[in-house]
Amino acid sequence: MIYDTTNIFAKILRGEIPCATVYEDEWALAFNDIAPAAPVHVLVIPKGPYVSLDDFTLNGSNNEIAGFYRAVGKVARELGLAATGYRTLSNTGLHGGQEVPHFHVHLFGGRPLGPMPVR
Ligand code: AMP
């Protein structure tokens, strides 16, 4: 998997374009999605150059994977979503409809989200 260093999330990580940061630590950056699909719609991305969940789980270190997923849970708790619940989603590749080729987890919440959409 060749990582495209010009993708928009790579530019955000390098500080070349702005984002509405919600959380940041050694392993992850979380920011508001530019086109929110729910009252809370945050994207959580790893700091490393991984194309997709497939790439991340194949080539990421245990520390990167643990650090990243702990950050996803922490963001949800800090946003007050843990008590009421929330949804996470990662689109992977062509059939997954992935648009930005830097691995990311969508975090949705703030209202009942209904049945899981698979369109
Ligand atoms: P995906 O289809 O899973 O790759 O989703 C990409 C997501 O990135 C979409 O929900 C977009 O609205 C979001 N997005 C694209 N550009 C930006 C940006 N500059 N800042 C925040 N979110 C973005």
CSV table of N, CA and C and ligand atoms in Angstrom, one decimal:
chain,number,residue,atom,x,y,z
A,1,MET,N,0.8,-1.2,0.0
A,1,MET,CA,0.0,0.0,0.0
A,1,MET,C,0.9,1.3,0.0
A,2,ILE,N,0.7,2.0,-1.0
A,2,ILE,CA,1.5,3.3,-1.1
A,2,ILE,C,0.7,4.4,-0.5
A,3,TYR,N,1.3,5.1,0.5
A,3,TYR,CA,0.7,6.2,1.2
A,3,TYR,C,0.9,7.5,0.4
A,4,ASP,N,-0.2,8.1,0.1
A,4,ASP,CA,-0.2,9.4,-0.7
A,4,ASP,C,0.0,10.5,0.3
A,5,THR,N,1.2,11.1,0.3
A,5,THR,CA,1.5,12.1,1.3
A,5,THR,C,0.8,13.5,1.0
A,6,THR,N,0.1,13.5,-0.1
A,6,THR,CA,-0.6,14.8,-0.5
A,6,THR,C,-2.1,14.7,0.0
A,7,ASN,N,-2.5,13.6,0.6
A,7,ASN,CA,-4.0,13.5,1.0
A,7,ASN,C,-4.3,14.5,2.0
A,8,ILE,N,-5.6,14.9,2.1
A,8,ILE,CA,-6.0,16.0,2.9
A,8,ILE,C,-5.7,15.8,4.4
A,9,PHE,N,-5.8,14.6,4.9
A,9,PHE,CA,-5.5,14.4,6.3
A,9,PHE,C,-4.0,14.5,6.6
A,10,ALA,N,-3.2,14.1,5.6
A,10,ALA,CA,-1.7,14.3,5.8
A,10,ALA,C,-1.4,15.8,5.9
A,11,LYS,N,-2.1,16.6,5.1
A,11,LYS,CA,-1.9,18.0,5.2
A,11,LYS,C,-2.4,18.6,6.5
A,12,ILE,N,-3.5,18.1,7.0
A,12,ILE,CA,-3.9,18.5,8.3
A,12,ILE,C,-2.9,18.1,9.4
A,13,LEU,N,-2.4,16.9,9.4
A,13,LEU,CA,-1.4,16.5,10.3
A,13,LEU,C,-0.1,17.3,10.3
A,14,ARG,N,0.2,17.8,9.1
A,14,ARG,CA,1.4,18.6,9.0
A,14,ARG,C,1.1,20.1,9.3
A,15,GLY,N,-0.1,20.4,9.5
A,15,GLY,CA,-0.5,21.8,9.9
A,15,GLY,C,-0.6,22.7,8.7
A,16,GLU,N,-0.7,22.1,7.5
A,16,GLU,CA,-0.7,22.9,6.2
A,16,GLU,C,-2.1,23.4,6.0
A,17,ILE,N,-3.1,22.7,6.4
A,17,ILE,CA,-4.5,23.2,6.3
A,17,ILE,C,-5.1,23.0,7.7
A,18,PRO,N,-6.0,23.9,8.1
A,18,PRO,CA,-6.6,23.9,9.4
A,18,PRO,C,-7.6,22.9,9.6
A,19,CYS,N,-7.9,22.6,10.9
A,19,CYS,CA,-9.0,21.7,11.3
A,19,CYS,C,-9.5,22.1,12.6
A,20,ALA,N,-10.7,21.7,13.0
A,20,ALA,CA,-11.3,22.0,14.3
A,20,ALA,C,-10.9,20.9,15.2
A,21,THR,N,-9.7,21.0,15.9
A,21,THR,CA,-9.2,20.0,16.7
A,21,THR,C,-10.1,19.7,18.0
A,22,VAL,N,-10.3,18.5,18.2
A,22,VAL,CA,-11.1,18.1,19.4
A,22,VAL,C,-10.2,17.5,20.5
A,23,TYR,N,-9.2,16.8,20.0
A,23,TYR,CA,-8.3,16.0,20.9
A,23,TYR,C,-7.0,15.7,20.1
A,24,GLU,N,-5.9,15.7,20.9
A,24,GLU,CA,-4.6,15.3,20.2
A,24,GLU,C,-3.7,14.7,21.3
A,25,ASP,N,-3.1,13.6,21.0
A,25,ASP,CA,-2.0,13.0,21.8
A,25,ASP,C,-0.9,12.5,20.9
A,26,GLU,N,-0.1,11.6,21.5
A,26,GLU,CA,1.1,11.1,20.8
A,26,GLU,C,0.7,10.2,19.6
A,27,TRP,N,-0.5,9.6,19.7
A,27,TRP,CA,-0.9,8.6,18.7
A,27,TRP,C,-2.0,9.0,17.8
A,28,ALA,N,-2.8,10.0,18.1
A,28,ALA,CA,-4.0,10.3,17.4
A,28,ALA,C,-4.3,11.8,17.4
A,29,LEU,N,-5.0,12.2,16.3
A,29,LEU,CA,-5.6,13.6,16.2
A,29,LEU,C,-7.1,13.4,15.9
A,30,ALA,N,-7.9,14.1,16.6
A,30,ALA,CA,-9.3,14.1,16.4
A,30,ALA,C,-9.8,15.5,16.1
A,31,PHE,N,-10.7,15.5,15.0
A,31,PHE,CA,-11.2,16.8,14.6
A,31,PHE,C,-12.6,16.7,14.1
A,32,ASN,N,-13.3,17.8,14.0
A,32,ASN,CA,-14.7,17.7,13.5
A,32,ASN,C,-14.7,17.5,12.0
A,33,ASP,N,-15.6,16.6,11.6
A,33,ASP,CA,-15.8,16.4,10.2
A,33,ASP,C,-16.4,17.7,9.5
A,34,ILE,N,-15.9,18.0,8.4
A,34,ILE,CA,-16.3,19.2,7.7
A,34,ILE,C,-17.8,19.2,7.2
A,35,ALA,N,-18.3,18.0,7.1
A,35,ALA,CA,-19.7,17.8,6.6
A,35,ALA,C,-20.4,16.8,7.6
A,36,PRO,N,-20.7,17.3,8.8
A,36,PRO,CA,-21.2,16.4,9.8
A,36,PRO,C,-22.5,15.7,9.5
A,37,ALA,N,-22.6,14.5,9.8
A,37,ALA,CA,-23.8,13.6,9.5
A,37,ALA,C,-24.6,13.4,10.8
A,38,ALA,N,-24.1,14.0,11.9
A,38,ALA,CA,-24.8,13.8,13.2
A,38,ALA,C,-24.4,15.0,14.1
A,39,PRO,N,-25.1,15.3,15.2
A,39,PRO,CA,-24.7,16.4,16.1
A,39,PRO,C,-23.2,16.3,16.5
A,40,VAL,N,-22.7,15.1,16.7
A,40,VAL,CA,-21.3,15.0,16.9
A,40,VAL,C,-20.8,14.1,15.8
A,41,HIS,N,-19.9,14.6,15.0
A,41,HIS,CA,-19.2,13.8,13.9
A,41,HIS,C,-17.8,14.2,13.9
A,42,VAL,N,-17.0,13.3,14.6
A,42,VAL,CA,-15.6,13.6,14.7
A,42,VAL,C,-14.8,12.5,14.0
A,43,LEU,N,-13.7,12.9,13.4
A,43,LEU,CA,-12.8,11.9,12.7
A,43,LEU,C,-11.5,11.8,13.6
A,44,VAL,N,-11.2,10.5,13.9
A,44,VAL,CA,-10.0,10.3,14.7
A,44,VAL,C,-9.0,9.6,13.7
A,45,ILE,N,-7.8,10.1,13.6
A,45,ILE,CA,-6.8,9.6,12.7
A,45,ILE,C,-5.5,9.3,13.5
A,46,PRO,N,-4.8,8.2,13.1
A,46,PRO,CA,-3.5,8.0,13.7
A,46,PRO,C,-2.5,9.0,13.1
A,47,LYS,N,-1.4,9.2,13.9
A,47,LYS,CA,-0.4,10.1,13.5
A,47,LYS,C,0.5,9.6,12.4
A,48,GLY,N,0.6,8.2,12.3
A,48,GLY,CA,1.4,7.6,11.3
A,48,GLY,C,0.8,7.5,9.9
A,49,PRO,N,1.6,7.3,8.9
A,49,PRO,CA,1.1,7.3,7.5
A,49,PRO,C,0.5,5.9,7.1
A,50,TYR,N,-0.7,5.7,7.5
A,50,TYR,CA,-1.4,4.5,7.1
A,50,TYR,C,-2.6,4.8,6.2
A,51,VAL,N,-2.8,4.0,5.2
A,51,VAL,CA,-3.8,4.3,4.2
A,51,VAL,C,-5.2,3.9,4.7
A,52,SER,N,-5.3,2.8,5.4
A,52,SER,CA,-6.6,2.3,5.7
A,52,SER,C,-6.5,1.4,7.0
A,53,LEU,N,-7.6,0.9,7.4
A,53,LEU,CA,-7.6,0.0,8.5
A,53,LEU,C,-6.8,-1.3,8.2
A,54,ASP,N,-6.9,-1.7,6.9
A,54,ASP,CA,-6.1,-2.8,6.5
A,54,ASP,C,-4.6,-2.6,6.6
A,55,ASP,N,-4.2,-1.4,6.2
A,55,ASP,CA,-2.7,-1.1,6.3
A,55,ASP,C,-2.4,-0.9,7.7
A,56,PHE,N,-3.2,-0.2,8.5
A,56,PHE,CA,-2.9,0.0,9.9
A,56,PHE,C,-2.7,-1.3,10.7
A,57,THR,N,-3.7,-2.2,10.5
A,57,THR,CA,-3.6,-3.4,11.4
A,57,THR,C,-2.6,-4.4,10.9
A,58,LEU,N,-2.1,-4.2,9.6
A,58,LEU,CA,-1.0,-5.0,9.1
A,58,LEU,C,0.3,-4.5,9.4
A,59,ASN,N,0.5,-3.2,9.3
A,59,ASN,CA,1.8,-2.6,9.4
A,59,ASN,C,2.0,-1.7,10.7
A,60,GLY,N,1.0,-1.3,11.4
A,60,GLY,CA,1.1,-0.5,12.6
A,60,GLY,C,1.7,-1.3,13.7
A,61,SER,N,2.5,-0.7,14.6
A,61,SER,CA,3.0,-1.4,15.7
A,61,SER,C,1.9,-1.5,16.8
A,62,ASN,N,2.2,-2.5,17.7
A,62,ASN,CA,1.2,-2.7,18.8
A,62,ASN,C,1.0,-1.4,19.6
A,63,ASN,N,2.0,-0.6,19.8
A,63,ASN,CA,1.9,0.6,20.5
A,63,ASN,C,1.0,1.6,19.7
A,64,GLU,N,1.2,1.7,18.4
A,64,GLU,CA,0.4,2.6,17.6
A,64,GLU,C,-1.1,2.2,17.6
A,65,ILE,N,-1.3,0.9,17.5
A,65,ILE,CA,-2.7,0.5,17.4
A,65,ILE,C,-3.4,0.6,18.8
A,66,ALA,N,-2.7,0.3,19.9
A,66,ALA,CA,-3.3,0.4,21.2
A,66,ALA,C,-3.5,1.9,21.5
A,67,GLY,N,-2.4,2.7,21.2
A,67,GLY,CA,-2.5,4.2,21.5
A,67,GLY,C,-3.7,4.8,20.7
A,68,PHE,N,-3.8,4.4,19.5
A,68,PHE,CA,-4.9,5.0,18.6
A,68,PHE,C,-6.3,4.6,19.2
A,69,TYR,N,-6.5,3.3,19.4
A,69,TYR,CA,-7.9,2.9,19.8
A,69,TYR,C,-8.2,3.4,21.2
A,70,ARG,N,-7.2,3.5,22.1
A,70,ARG,CA,-7.5,4.1,23.4
A,70,ARG,C,-7.9,5.6,23.2
A,71,ALA,N,-7.3,6.3,22.2
A,71,ALA,CA,-7.6,7.7,22.0
A,71,ALA,C,-9.1,7.8,21.5
A,72,VAL,N,-9.5,6.8,20.6
A,72,VAL,CA,-10.9,6.9,20.1
A,72,VAL,C,-11.8,6.8,21.3
A,73,GLY,N,-11.6,5.8,22.2
A,73,GLY,CA,-12.5,5.7,23.4
A,73,GLY,C,-12.4,7.0,24.2
A,74,LYS,N,-11.2,7.5,24.4
A,74,LYS,CA,-11.1,8.7,25.2
A,74,LYS,C,-11.8,9.9,24.7
A,75,VAL,N,-11.7,10.1,23.3
A,75,VAL,CA,-12.4,11.2,22.7
A,75,VAL,C,-13.9,11.0,23.0
A,76,ALA,N,-14.5,9.8,22.8
A,76,ALA,CA,-15.9,9.6,23.0
A,76,ALA,C,-16.3,9.9,24.4
A,77,ARG,N,-15.5,9.5,25.4
A,77,ARG,CA,-15.8,9.8,26.8
A,77,ARG,C,-15.7,11.3,27.0
A,78,GLU,N,-14.7,12.0,26.5
A,78,GLU,CA,-14.5,13.4,26.8
A,78,GLU,C,-15.6,14.2,26.1
A,79,LEU,N,-16.2,13.7,25.1
A,79,LEU,CA,-17.3,14.4,24.4
A,79,LEU,C,-18.6,14.1,25.1
A,80,GLY,N,-18.6,13.3,26.1
A,80,GLY,CA,-19.8,12.9,26.9
A,80,GLY,C,-20.7,11.9,26.2
A,81,LEU,N,-20.1,11.1,25.3
A,81,LEU,CA,-20.9,10.2,24.5
A,81,LEU,C,-21.0,8.8,25.1
A,82,ALA,N,-20.1,8.5,26.1
A,82,ALA,CA,-20.1,7.1,26.5
A,82,ALA,C,-21.4,6.7,27.2
A,83,ALA,N,-22.0,7.6,28.0
A,83,ALA,CA,-23.2,7.2,28.7
A,83,ALA,C,-24.4,6.9,27.8
A,84,THR,N,-24.5,7.7,26.8
A,84,THR,CA,-25.7,7.5,25.9
A,84,THR,C,-25.4,6.6,24.7
A,85,GLY,N,-24.1,6.4,24.4
A,85,GLY,CA,-23.7,5.6,23.3
A,85,GLY,C,-23.4,6.4,22.1
A,86,TYR,N,-22.7,5.7,21.2
A,86,TYR,CA,-22.3,6.3,19.9
A,86,TYR,C,-22.0,5.3,18.9
A,87,ARG,N,-21.6,5.7,17.7
A,87,ARG,CA,-21.3,4.8,16.6
A,87,ARG,C,-19.9,5.1,16.1
A,88,THR,N,-19.1,4.1,15.8
A,88,THR,CA,-17.8,4.3,15.1
A,88,THR,C,-17.9,3.5,13.8
A,89,LEU,N,-17.2,4.1,12.8
A,89,LEU,CA,-17.3,3.5,11.5
A,89,LEU,C,-16.0,3.8,10.7
A,90,SER,N,-15.4,2.8,10.0
A,90,SER,CA,-14.3,3.1,9.2
A,90,SER,C,-14.6,2.5,7.8
A,91,ASN,N,-14.5,3.4,6.8
A,91,ASN,CA,-14.7,2.9,5.4
A,91,ASN,C,-13.3,2.5,4.9
A,92,THR,N,-13.2,1.4,4.2
A,92,THR,CA,-12.0,0.8,3.8
A,92,THR,C,-12.0,0.5,2.3
A,93,GLY,N,-11.2,1.3,1.5
A,93,GLY,CA,-11.0,0.9,0.1
A,93,GLY,C,-12.3,1.2,-0.8
A,94,LEU,N,-12.2,0.6,-1.9
A,94,LEU,CA,-13.2,0.8,-3.0
A,94,LEU,C,-14.6,0.5,-2.5
A,95,HIS,N,-14.8,-0.8,-2.1
A,95,HIS,CA,-16.2,-1.2,-1.7
A,95,HIS,C,-16.6,-0.5,-0.4
A,96,GLY,N,-15.7,-0.1,0.4
A,96,GLY,CA,-16.0,0.6,1.6
A,96,GLY,C,-16.4,2.0,1.4
A,97,GLY,N,-16.1,2.5,0.2
A,97,GLY,CA,-16.4,3.9,-0.1
A,97,GLY,C,-15.5,4.9,0.6
A,98,GLN,N,-14.2,4.5,0.8
A,98,GLN,CA,-13.3,5.4,1.5
A,98,GLN,C,-12.9,6.5,0.5
A,99,GLU,N,-13.0,7.7,1.0
A,99,GLU,CA,-12.7,8.9,0.1
A,99,GLU,C,-11.3,9.4,0.4
A,100,VAL,N,-10.9,9.5,1.7
A,100,VAL,CA,-9.6,10.0,2.1
A,100,VAL,C,-8.7,8.9,2.4
A,101,PRO,N,-7.5,8.7,1.7
A,101,PRO,CA,-6.7,7.6,1.9
A,101,PRO,C,-5.7,7.7,3.1
A,102,HIS,N,-6.2,8.2,4.2
A,102,HIS,CA,-5.4,8.1,5.5
A,102,HIS,C,-6.4,7.5,6.5
A,103,PHE,N,-6.0,6.4,7.1
A,103,PHE,CA,-7.0,5.7,8.0
A,103,PHE,C,-7.7,6.6,9.0
A,104,HIS,N,-9.0,6.4,9.1
A,104,HIS,CA,-9.7,7.3,10.1
A,104,HIS,C,-10.9,6.5,10.6
A,105,VAL,N,-11.3,6.8,11.8
A,105,VAL,CA,-12.5,6.3,12.4
A,105,VAL,C,-13.5,7.5,12.5
A,106,HIS,N,-14.6,7.3,12.0
A,106,HIS,CA,-15.7,8.3,12.2
A,106,HIS,C,-16.3,8.0,13.6
A,107,LEU,N,-16.6,9.0,14.3
A,107,LEU,CA,-17.3,8.9,15.6
A,107,LEU,C,-18.5,9.8,15.5
A,108,PHE,N,-19.7,9.1,15.6
A,108,PHE,CA,-21.0,9.7,15.5
A,108,PHE,C,-21.7,9.7,16.8
A,109,GLY,N,-22.4,10.7,17.2
A,109,GLY,CA,-23.2,10.7,18.4
A,109,GLY,C,-24.1,11.9,18.6
A,110,GLY,N,-24.7,12.0,19.8
A,110,GLY,CA,-25.5,13.2,20.1
A,110,GLY,C,-27.0,13.0,19.8
A,111,ARG,N,-27.4,11.9,19.2
A,111,ARG,CA,-28.8,11.6,19.1
A,111,ARG,C,-28.9,10.1,18.8
A,112,PRO,N,-30.1,9.5,19.0
A,112,PRO,CA,-30.2,8.1,18.6
A,112,PRO,C,-29.9,8.0,17.1
A,113,LEU,N,-29.0,7.1,16.7
A,113,LEU,CA,-28.5,7.0,15.3
A,113,LEU,C,-29.3,6.0,14.5
A,114,GLY,N,-30.2,5.3,15.0
A,114,GLY,CA,-31.0,4.4,14.2
A,114,GLY,C,-30.2,3.1,13.8
A,115,PRO,N,-30.8,2.4,12.9
A,115,PRO,CA,-30.2,1.1,12.5
A,115,PRO,C,-28.9,1.4,11.7
A,116,MET,N,-28.0,0.5,11.8
A,116,MET,CA,-26.7,0.6,11.1
A,116,MET,C,-26.9,0.8,9.6
A,117,PRO,N,-26.5,1.9,9.0
A,117,PRO,CA,-26.7,2.0,7.6
A,117,PRO,C,-25.6,1.3,6.8
A,118,VAL,N,-26.0,0.5,5.8
A,118,VAL,CA,-25.1,-0.1,4.8
A,118,VAL,C,-25.8,0.1,3.5
A,119,ARG,N,-25.4,1.3,2.9
A,119,ARG,CA,-26.1,1.6,1.6
A,119,ARG,C,-25.3,1.2,0.4
B,1,AMP,P1,-14.4,8.6,4.1
B,1,AMP,O1,-15.4,8.4,3.0
B,1,AMP,O2,-14.6,7.6,5.2
B,1,AMP,O3,-13.0,8.6,3.6
B,1,AMP,O4,-14.7,9.9,4.8
B,1,AMP,C1,-13.9,11.1,4.6
B,1,AMP,C2,-14.5,12.2,5.5
B,1,AMP,O5,-13.6,13.3,5.6
B,1,AMP,C3,-15.9,12.7,5.0
B,1,AMP,O6,-16.9,12.5,6.0
B,1,AMP,C4,-15.6,14.2,4.8
B,1,AMP,O7,-16.7,15.1,5.1
B,1,AMP,C5,-14.4,14.5,5.7
B,1,AMP,N1,-13.5,15.5,5.3
B,1,AMP,C6,-13.0,15.8,4.0
B,1,AMP,N2,-12.2,16.8,4.1
B,1,AMP,C7,-12.2,17.3,5.4
B,1,AMP,C8,-11.5,18.4,6.0
B,1,AMP,N3,-10.7,19.2,5.4
B,1,AMP,N4,-11.8,18.6,7.3
B,1,AMP,C9,-12.6,17.7,8.0
B,1,AMP,N5,-13.2,16.7,7.4
B,1,AMP,C10,-13.0,16.5,6.1
